[in-house]
Amino acid sequence: MDYIVMDMEWNQPSAENVKIPELTHGEIIQIGFFVLDEKLNTLHKDEFFIKPVCYKCMNKYVSALTGITQADIDNGLPFDTAVRRMA
């Protein structure tokens, strides 16, 4: 059995991004992951920046915390493309 360990970073509303009630926790802007075998050996690892649909302006606090830039998300993949590439 293989395991997938994921970490996601989220953009948040800011002065440039009006809060959208449907997105109470923000919007995913990065997915990092490892695929591990049953002995927890790394089989594959990767990360994808996600191009946001709603919160398109990078929150300055989130950028300082994560190192993710406006250019990273501007050049990111659509969410569904990133998820398909994880398979």
Backbone atoms as SQL, in Angstrom:
CREATE TABLE atoms (id INTEGER PRIMARY KEY, chain TEXT, resi INTEGER, resn TEXT, atom TEXT, x REAL, y REAL, z REAL);
INSERT INTO atoms VALUES
  (1, 'A', 1, 'MET', 'N', 0.848, -1.175, 0.000),
  (2, 'A', 1, 'MET', 'CA', 0.000, 0.000, 0.000),
  (3, 'A', 1, 'MET', 'C', 0.890, 1.234, 0.000),
  (4, 'A', 2, 'ASP', 'N', 0.575, 2.211, -0.840),
  (5, 'A', 2, 'ASP', 'CA', 1.285, 3.487, -0.867),
  (6, 'A', 2, 'ASP', 'C', 0.498, 4.526, -0.075),
  (7, 'A', 3, 'TYR', 'N', 1.212, 5.546, 0.373),
  (8, 'A', 3, 'TYR', 'CA', 0.603, 6.641, 1.132),
  (9, 'A', 3, 'TYR', 'C', 0.926, 7.955, 0.433),
  (10, 'A', 4, 'ILE', 'N', 0.030, 8.891, 0.527),
  (11, 'A', 4, 'ILE', 'CA', 0.278, 10.249, 0.042),
  (12, 'A', 4, 'ILE', 'C', 0.207, 11.180, 1.244),
  (13, 'A', 5, 'VAL', 'N', 1.269, 11.945, 1.433),
  (14, 'A', 5, 'VAL', 'CA', 1.316, 12.954, 2.492),
  (15, 'A', 5, 'VAL', 'C', 1.297, 14.309, 1.794),
  (16, 'A', 6, 'MET', 'N', 0.297, 15.126, 2.119),
  (17, 'A', 6, 'MET', 'CA', 0.108, 16.406, 1.439),
  (18, 'A', 6, 'MET', 'C', 0.191, 17.573, 2.406),
  (19, 'A', 7, 'ASP', 'N', 0.618, 18.698, 1.864),
  (20, 'A', 7, 'ASP', 'CA', 0.584, 19.966, 2.586),
  (21, 'A', 7, 'ASP', 'C', 0.043, 21.007, 1.617),
  (22, 'A', 8, 'MET', 'N', -0.874, 21.816, 2.088),
  (23, 'A', 8, 'MET', 'CA', -1.449, 22.849, 1.226),
  (24, 'A', 8, 'MET', 'C', -1.263, 24.217, 1.866),
  (25, 'A', 9, 'GLU', 'N', -0.997, 25.194, 1.040),
  (26, 'A', 9, 'GLU', 'CA', -0.948, 26.590, 1.481),
  (27, 'A', 9, 'GLU', 'C', -2.162, 27.294, 0.895),
  (28, 'A', 10, 'TRP', 'N', -2.674, 28.244, 1.662),
  (29, 'A', 10, 'TRP', 'CA', -3.920, 28.919, 1.301),
  (30, 'A', 10, 'TRP', 'C', -3.713, 30.423, 1.265),
  (31, 'A', 11, 'ASN', 'N', -4.267, 31.071, 0.255),
  (32, 'A', 11, 'ASN', 'CA', -4.317, 32.530, 0.224),
  (33, 'A', 11, 'ASN', 'C', -5.549, 32.974, 1.013),
  (34, 'A', 12, 'GLN', 'N', -5.466, 34.122, 1.615),
  (35, 'A', 12, 'GLN', 'CA', -6.540, 34.639, 2.455),
  (36, 'A', 12, 'GLN', 'C', -7.045, 35.966, 1.901),
  (37, 'A', 13, 'PRO', 'N', -8.239, 36.360, 2.295),
  (38, 'A', 13, 'PRO', 'CA', -8.727, 37.681, 1.888),
  (39, 'A', 13, 'PRO', 'C', -7.802, 38.762, 2.437),
  (40, 'A', 14, 'SER', 'N', -7.708, 39.856, 1.721),
  (41, 'A', 14, 'SER', 'CA', -6.910, 41.011, 2.148),
  (42, 'A', 14, 'SER', 'C', -7.592, 42.261, 1.617),
  (43, 'A', 15, 'ALA', 'N', -6.928, 43.398, 1.755),
  (44, 'A', 15, 'ALA', 'CA', -7.510, 44.652, 1.262),
  (45, 'A', 15, 'ALA', 'C', -7.801, 44.559, -0.239),
  (46, 'A', 16, 'GLU', 'N', -6.949, 43.823, -0.967),
  (47, 'A', 16, 'GLU', 'CA', -7.131, 43.684, -2.421),
  (48, 'A', 16, 'GLU', 'C', -8.161, 42.606, -2.772),
  (49, 'A', 17, 'ASN', 'N', -8.411, 41.685, -1.841),
  (50, 'A', 17, 'ASN', 'CA', -9.324, 40.568, -2.062),
  (51, 'A', 17, 'ASN', 'C', -10.535, 40.706, -1.151),
  (52, 'A', 18, 'VAL', 'N', -11.677, 40.969, -1.704),
  (53, 'A', 18, 'VAL', 'CA', -12.902, 41.051, -0.909),
  (54, 'A', 18, 'VAL', 'C', -13.270, 39.644, -0.455),
  (55, 'A', 19, 'LYS', 'N', -13.580, 39.488, 0.824),
  (56, 'A', 19, 'LYS', 'CA', -13.907, 38.169, 1.372),
  (57, 'A', 19, 'LYS', 'C', -15.158, 37.614, 0.702),
  (58, 'A', 20, 'ILE', 'N', -15.056, 36.366, 0.294),
  (59, 'A', 20, 'ILE', 'CA', -16.162, 35.664, -0.355),
  (60, 'A', 20, 'ILE', 'C', -16.738, 34.680, 0.658),
  (61, 'A', 21, 'PRO', 'N', -17.998, 34.833, 1.037),
  (62, 'A', 21, 'PRO', 'CA', -18.572, 33.986, 2.105),
  (63, 'A', 21, 'PRO', 'C', -18.427, 32.485, 1.859),
  (64, 'A', 22, 'GLU', 'N', -18.468, 32.043, 0.605),
  (65, 'A', 22, 'GLU', 'CA', -18.364, 30.626, 0.302),
  (66, 'A', 22, 'GLU', 'C', -16.963, 30.068, 0.579),
  (67, 'A', 23, 'LEU', 'N', -15.960, 30.947, 0.639),
  (68, 'A', 23, 'LEU', 'CA', -14.573, 30.531, 0.874),
  (69, 'A', 23, 'LEU', 'C', -14.144, 30.969, 2.270),
  (70, 'A', 24, 'THR', 'N', -14.715, 30.344, 3.268),
  (71, 'A', 24, 'THR', 'CA', -14.452, 30.775, 4.643),
  (72, 'A', 24, 'THR', 'C', -13.000, 30.576, 5.065),
  (73, 'A', 25, 'HIS', 'N', -12.277, 29.646, 4.446),
  (74, 'A', 25, 'HIS', 'CA', -10.893, 29.379, 4.838),
  (75, 'A', 25, 'HIS', 'C', -9.881, 29.863, 3.817),
  (76, 'A', 26, 'GLY', 'N', -10.285, 30.613, 2.841),
  (77, 'A', 26, 'GLY', 'CA', -9.356, 31.064, 1.817),
  (78, 'A', 26, 'GLY', 'C', -9.361, 30.137, 0.619),
  (79, 'A', 27, 'GLU', 'N', -8.253, 30.185, -0.143),
  (80, 'A', 27, 'GLU', 'CA', -8.180, 29.446, -1.404),
  (81, 'A', 27, 'GLU', 'C', -6.805, 28.786, -1.523),
  (82, 'A', 28, 'ILE', 'N', -6.768, 27.543, -1.937),
  (83, 'A', 28, 'ILE', 'CA', -5.516, 26.809, -2.072),
  (84, 'A', 28, 'ILE', 'C', -4.650, 27.447, -3.155),
  (85, 'A', 29, 'ILE', 'N', -3.357, 27.699, -2.816),
  (86, 'A', 29, 'ILE', 'CA', -2.429, 28.287, -3.785),
  (87, 'A', 29, 'ILE', 'C', -1.179, 27.428, -3.980),
  (88, 'A', 30, 'GLN', 'N', -1.008, 26.395, -3.158),
  (89, 'A', 30, 'GLN', 'CA', 0.124, 25.487, -3.342),
  (90, 'A', 30, 'GLN', 'C', -0.227, 24.123, -2.745),
  (91, 'A', 31, 'ILE', 'N', 0.163, 23.073, -3.463),
  (92, 'A', 31, 'ILE', 'CA', 0.042, 21.706, -2.957),
  (93, 'A', 31, 'ILE', 'C', 1.424, 21.074, -3.064),
  (94, 'A', 32, 'GLY', 'N', 1.930, 20.596, -1.941),
  (95, 'A', 32, 'GLY', 'CA', 3.168, 19.831, -1.920),
  (96, 'A', 32, 'GLY', 'C', 2.835, 18.435, -1.435),
  (97, 'A', 33, 'PHE', 'N', 3.523, 17.410, -1.962),
  (98, 'A', 33, 'PHE', 'CA', 3.178, 16.059, -1.545),
  (99, 'A', 33, 'PHE', 'C', 4.340, 15.095, -1.717),
  (100, 'A', 34, 'PHE', 'N', 4.301, 14.027, -0.935),
  (101, 'A', 34, 'PHE', 'CA', 5.201, 12.886, -1.030),
  (102, 'A', 34, 'PHE', 'C', 4.350, 11.651, -1.237),
  (103, 'A', 35, 'VAL', 'N', 4.808, 10.721, -2.071),
  (104, 'A', 35, 'VAL', 'CA', 4.212, 9.397, -2.170),
  (105, 'A', 35, 'VAL', 'C', 5.201, 8.452, -1.492),
  (106, 'A', 36, 'LEU', 'N', 4.700, 7.715, -0.484),
  (107, 'A', 36, 'LEU', 'CA', 5.537, 6.810, 0.309),
  (108, 'A', 36, 'LEU', 'C', 5.064, 5.375, 0.134),
  (109, 'A', 37, 'ASP', 'N', 6.010, 4.433, 0.179),
  (110, 'A', 37, 'ASP', 'CA', 5.618, 3.026, 0.144),
  (111, 'A', 37, 'ASP', 'C', 5.280, 2.555, 1.559),
  (112, 'A', 38, 'GLU', 'N', 4.989, 1.240, 1.691),
  (113, 'A', 38, 'GLU', 'CA', 4.567, 0.709, 2.991),
  (114, 'A', 38, 'GLU', 'C', 5.662, 0.800, 4.052),
  (115, 'A', 39, 'LYS', 'N', 6.925, 0.950, 3.620),
  (116, 'A', 39, 'LYS', 'CA', 8.038, 1.109, 4.571),
  (117, 'A', 39, 'LYS', 'C', 8.425, 2.574, 4.755),
  (118, 'A', 40, 'LEU', 'N', 7.569, 3.462, 4.222),
  (119, 'A', 40, 'LEU', 'CA', 7.719, 4.917, 4.304),
  (120, 'A', 40, 'LEU', 'C', 8.936, 5.437, 3.543),
  (121, 'A', 41, 'ASN', 'N', 9.347, 4.689, 2.520),
  (122, 'A', 41, 'ASN', 'CA', 10.373, 5.182, 1.601),
  (123, 'A', 41, 'ASN', 'C', 9.714, 6.117, 0.600),
  (124, 'A', 42, 'THR', 'N', 10.378, 7.207, 0.257),
  (125, 'A', 42, 'THR', 'CA', 9.831, 8.168, -0.698),
  (126, 'A', 42, 'THR', 'C', 9.905, 7.608, -2.112),
  (127, 'A', 43, 'LEU', 'N', 8.745, 7.512, -2.749),
  (128, 'A', 43, 'LEU', 'CA', 8.664, 7.061, -4.138),
  (129, 'A', 43, 'LEU', 'C', 8.636, 8.237, -5.101),
  (130, 'A', 44, 'HIS', 'N', 8.035, 9.323, -4.661),
  (131, 'A', 44, 'HIS', 'CA', 7.874, 10.507, -5.516),
  (132, 'A', 44, 'HIS', 'C', 7.555, 11.701, -4.634),
  (133, 'A', 45, 'LYS', 'N', 8.018, 12.859, -5.035),
  (134, 'A', 45, 'LYS', 'CA', 7.622, 14.092, -4.355),
  (135, 'A', 45, 'LYS', 'C', 7.525, 15.198, -5.390),
  (136, 'A', 46, 'ASP', 'N', 6.644, 16.148, -5.121),
  (137, 'A', 46, 'ASP', 'CA', 6.449, 17.254, -6.056),
  (138, 'A', 46, 'ASP', 'C', 5.678, 18.360, -5.359),
  (139, 'A', 47, 'GLU', 'N', 5.590, 19.487, -6.015),
  (140, 'A', 47, 'GLU', 'CA', 4.756, 20.591, -5.542),
  (141, 'A', 47, 'GLU', 'C', 4.229, 21.348, -6.745),
  (142, 'A', 48, 'PHE', 'N', 3.053, 21.908, -6.585),
  (143, 'A', 48, 'PHE', 'CA', 2.422, 22.694, -7.638),
  (144, 'A', 48, 'PHE', 'C', 1.891, 23.986, -7.049),
  (145, 'A', 49, 'PHE', 'N', 2.149, 25.098, -7.729),
  (146, 'A', 49, 'PHE', 'CA', 1.472, 26.338, -7.390),
  (147, 'A', 49, 'PHE', 'C', 0.137, 26.326, -8.121),
  (148, 'A', 50, 'ILE', 'N', -0.879, 26.828, -7.453),
  (149, 'A', 50, 'ILE', 'CA', -2.234, 26.840, -7.997),
  (150, 'A', 50, 'ILE', 'C', -2.622, 28.273, -8.343),
  (151, 'A', 51, 'LYS', 'N', -3.136, 28.470, -9.545),
  (152, 'A', 51, 'LYS', 'CA', -3.616, 29.791, -9.965),
  (153, 'A', 51, 'LYS', 'C', -4.988, 30.017, -9.326),
  (154, 'A', 52, 'PRO', 'N', -5.097, 31.016, -8.453),
  (155, 'A', 52, 'PRO', 'CA', -6.377, 31.226, -7.767),
  (156, 'A', 52, 'PRO', 'C', -7.461, 31.756, -8.707),
  (157, 'A', 53, 'VAL', 'N', -8.683, 31.412, -8.344),
  (158, 'A', 53, 'VAL', 'CA', -9.846, 31.852, -9.113),
  (159, 'A', 53, 'VAL', 'C', -10.523, 33.031, -8.415),
  (160, 'A', 54, 'CYS', 'N', -10.523, 33.017, -7.088),
  (161, 'A', 54, 'CYS', 'CA', -11.232, 34.047, -6.323),
  (162, 'A', 54, 'CYS', 'C', -10.293, 35.079, -5.702),
  (163, 'A', 55, 'TYR', 'N', -9.332, 34.622, -4.900),
  (164, 'A', 55, 'TYR', 'CA', -8.398, 35.532, -4.228),
  (165, 'A', 55, 'TYR', 'C', -7.127, 35.640, -5.060),
  (166, 'A', 56, 'LYS', 'N', -7.211, 36.436, -6.128),
  (167, 'A', 56, 'LYS', 'CA', -6.143, 36.511, -7.126),
  (168, 'A', 56, 'LYS', 'C', -4.950, 37.350, -6.694),
  (169, 'A', 57, 'CYS', 'N', -5.118, 38.230, -5.721),
  (170, 'A', 57, 'CYS', 'CA', -4.015, 39.049, -5.217),
  (171, 'A', 57, 'CYS', 'C', -3.404, 38.354, -4.000),
  (172, 'A', 58, 'MET', 'N', -2.099, 38.163, -4.040),
  (173, 'A', 58, 'MET', 'CA', -1.411, 37.478, -2.947),
  (174, 'A', 58, 'MET', 'C', -1.474, 38.308, -1.678),
  (175, 'A', 59, 'ASN', 'N', -1.977, 37.704, -0.609),
  (176, 'A', 59, 'ASN', 'CA', -2.022, 38.346, 0.698),
  (177, 'A', 59, 'ASN', 'C', -0.581, 38.543, 1.170),
  (178, 'A', 60, 'LYS', 'N', -0.213, 39.778, 1.554),
  (179, 'A', 60, 'LYS', 'CA', 1.170, 40.087, 1.933),
  (180, 'A', 60, 'LYS', 'C', 1.631, 39.280, 3.141),
  (181, 'A', 61, 'TYR', 'N', 0.756, 39.056, 4.092),
  (182, 'A', 61, 'TYR', 'CA', 1.112, 38.268, 5.272),
  (183, 'A', 61, 'TYR', 'C', 1.390, 36.820, 4.884),
  (184, 'A', 62, 'VAL', 'N', 0.533, 36.251, 4.060),
  (185, 'A', 62, 'VAL', 'CA', 0.709, 34.865, 3.614),
  (186, 'A', 62, 'VAL', 'C', 1.997, 34.742, 2.799),
  (187, 'A', 63, 'SER', 'N', 2.281, 35.719, 1.960),
  (188, 'A', 63, 'SER', 'CA', 3.506, 35.713, 1.164),
  (189, 'A', 63, 'SER', 'C', 4.745, 35.732, 2.058),
  (190, 'A', 64, 'ALA', 'N', 4.737, 36.596, 3.081),
  (191, 'A', 64, 'ALA', 'CA', 5.872, 36.669, 4.008),
  (192, 'A', 64, 'ALA', 'C', 6.045, 35.355, 4.776),
  (193, 'A', 65, 'LEU', 'N', 4.942, 34.727, 5.119),
  (194, 'A', 65, 'LEU', 'CA', 4.968, 33.485, 5.891),
  (195, 'A', 65, 'LEU', 'C', 5.447, 32.293, 5.055),
  (196, 'A', 66, 'THR', 'N', 5.019, 32.229, 3.803),
  (197, 'A', 66, 'THR', 'CA', 5.267, 31.047, 2.968),
  (198, 'A', 66, 'THR', 'C', 6.371, 31.241, 1.933),
  (199, 'A', 67, 'GLY', 'N', 6.668, 32.484, 1.565),
  (200, 'A', 67, 'GLY', 'CA', 7.620, 32.742, 0.488),
  (201, 'A', 67, 'GLY', 'C', 6.996, 32.640, -0.893),
  (202, 'A', 68, 'ILE', 'N', 5.696, 32.397, -0.950),
  (203, 'A', 68, 'ILE', 'CA', 4.988, 32.319, -2.231),
  (204, 'A', 68, 'ILE', 'C', 4.736, 33.736, -2.727),
  (205, 'A', 69, 'THR', 'N', 5.033, 33.980, -3.994),
  (206, 'A', 69, 'THR', 'CA', 4.911, 35.321, -4.558),
  (207, 'A', 69, 'THR', 'C', 3.701, 35.438, -5.479),
  (208, 'A', 70, 'GLN', 'N', 3.397, 36.675, -5.833),
  (209, 'A', 70, 'GLN', 'CA', 2.323, 36.926, -6.788),
  (210, 'A', 70, 'GLN', 'C', 2.636, 36.236, -8.117),
  (211, 'A', 71, 'ALA', 'N', 3.898, 36.279, -8.541),
  (212, 'A', 71, 'ALA', 'CA', 4.289, 35.629, -9.795),
  (213, 'A', 71, 'ALA', 'C', 4.075, 34.110, -9.728),
  (214, 'A', 72, 'ASP', 'N', 4.350, 33.509, -8.556),
  (215, 'A', 72, 'ASP', 'CA', 4.129, 32.064, -8.408),
  (216, 'A', 72, 'ASP', 'C', 2.681, 31.695, -8.683),
  (217, 'A', 73, 'ILE', 'N', 1.745, 32.436, -8.084),
  (218, 'A', 73, 'ILE', 'CA', 0.339, 32.079, -8.275),
  (219, 'A', 73, 'ILE', 'C', -0.189, 32.525, -9.639),
  (220, 'A', 74, 'ASP', 'N', 0.358, 33.627, -10.168),
  (221, 'A', 74, 'ASP', 'CA', -0.054, 34.053, -11.511),
  (222, 'A', 74, 'ASP', 'C', 0.304, 32.997, -12.550),
  (223, 'A', 75, 'ASN', 'N', 1.415, 32.291, -12.322),
  (224, 'A', 75, 'ASN', 'CA', 1.883, 31.269, -13.260),
  (225, 'A', 75, 'ASN', 'C', 1.500, 29.861, -12.821),
  (226, 'A', 76, 'GLY', 'N', 0.636, 29.762, -11.820),
  (227, 'A', 76, 'GLY', 'CA', 0.239, 28.457, -11.296),
  (228, 'A', 76, 'GLY', 'C', -0.675, 27.694, -12.241),
  (229, 'A', 77, 'LEU', 'N', -0.903, 26.456, -11.873),
  (230, 'A', 77, 'LEU', 'CA', -1.796, 25.577, -12.631),
  (231, 'A', 77, 'LEU', 'C', -3.232, 25.736, -12.149),
  (232, 'A', 78, 'PRO', 'N', -4.198, 25.493, -13.003),
  (233, 'A', 78, 'PRO', 'CA', -5.571, 25.366, -12.503),
  (234, 'A', 78, 'PRO', 'C', -5.625, 24.213, -11.492),
  (235, 'A', 79, 'PHE', 'N', -6.465, 24.338, -10.480),
  (236, 'A', 79, 'PHE', 'CA', -6.544, 23.339, -9.411),
  (237, 'A', 79, 'PHE', 'C', -6.772, 21.936, -9.960),
  (238, 'A', 80, 'ASP', 'N', -7.720, 21.780, -10.882),
  (239, 'A', 80, 'ASP', 'CA', -8.025, 20.438, -11.390),
  (240, 'A', 80, 'ASP', 'C', -6.847, 19.830, -12.156),
  (241, 'A', 81, 'THR', 'N', -6.070, 20.648, -12.833),
  (242, 'A', 81, 'THR', 'CA', -4.876, 20.149, -13.530),
  (243, 'A', 81, 'THR', 'C', -3.831, 19.662, -12.539),
  (244, 'A', 82, 'ALA', 'N', -3.618, 20.417, -11.476),
  (245, 'A', 82, 'ALA', 'CA', -2.645, 20.023, -10.447),
  (246, 'A', 82, 'ALA', 'C', -3.041, 18.701, -9.809),
  (247, 'A', 83, 'VAL', 'N', -4.312, 18.543, -9.493),
  (248, 'A', 83, 'VAL', 'CA', -4.775, 17.303, -8.855),
  (249, 'A', 83, 'VAL', 'C', -4.587, 16.118, -9.809),
  (250, 'A', 84, 'ARG', 'N', -4.875, 16.292, -11.067),
  (251, 'A', 84, 'ARG', 'CA', -4.676, 15.203, -12.039),
  (252, 'A', 84, 'ARG', 'C', -3.202, 14.828, -12.164),
  (253, 'A', 85, 'ARG', 'N', -2.312, 15.811, -12.074),
  (254, 'A', 85, 'ARG', 'CA', -0.867, 15.535, -12.182),
  (255, 'A', 85, 'ARG', 'C', -0.331, 14.806, -10.949),
  (256, 'A', 86, 'MET', 'N', -1.071, 14.833, -9.853),
  (257, 'A', 86, 'MET', 'CA', -0.630, 14.126, -8.663),
  (258, 'A', 86, 'MET', 'C', -0.814, 12.620, -8.817),
  (259, 'A', 87, 'ALA', 'N', -1.690, 12.210, -9.694),
  (260, 'A', 87, 'ALA', 'CA', -2.001, 10.778, -9.845),
  (261, 'A', 87, 'ALA', 'C', -0.891, 10.019, -10.529);
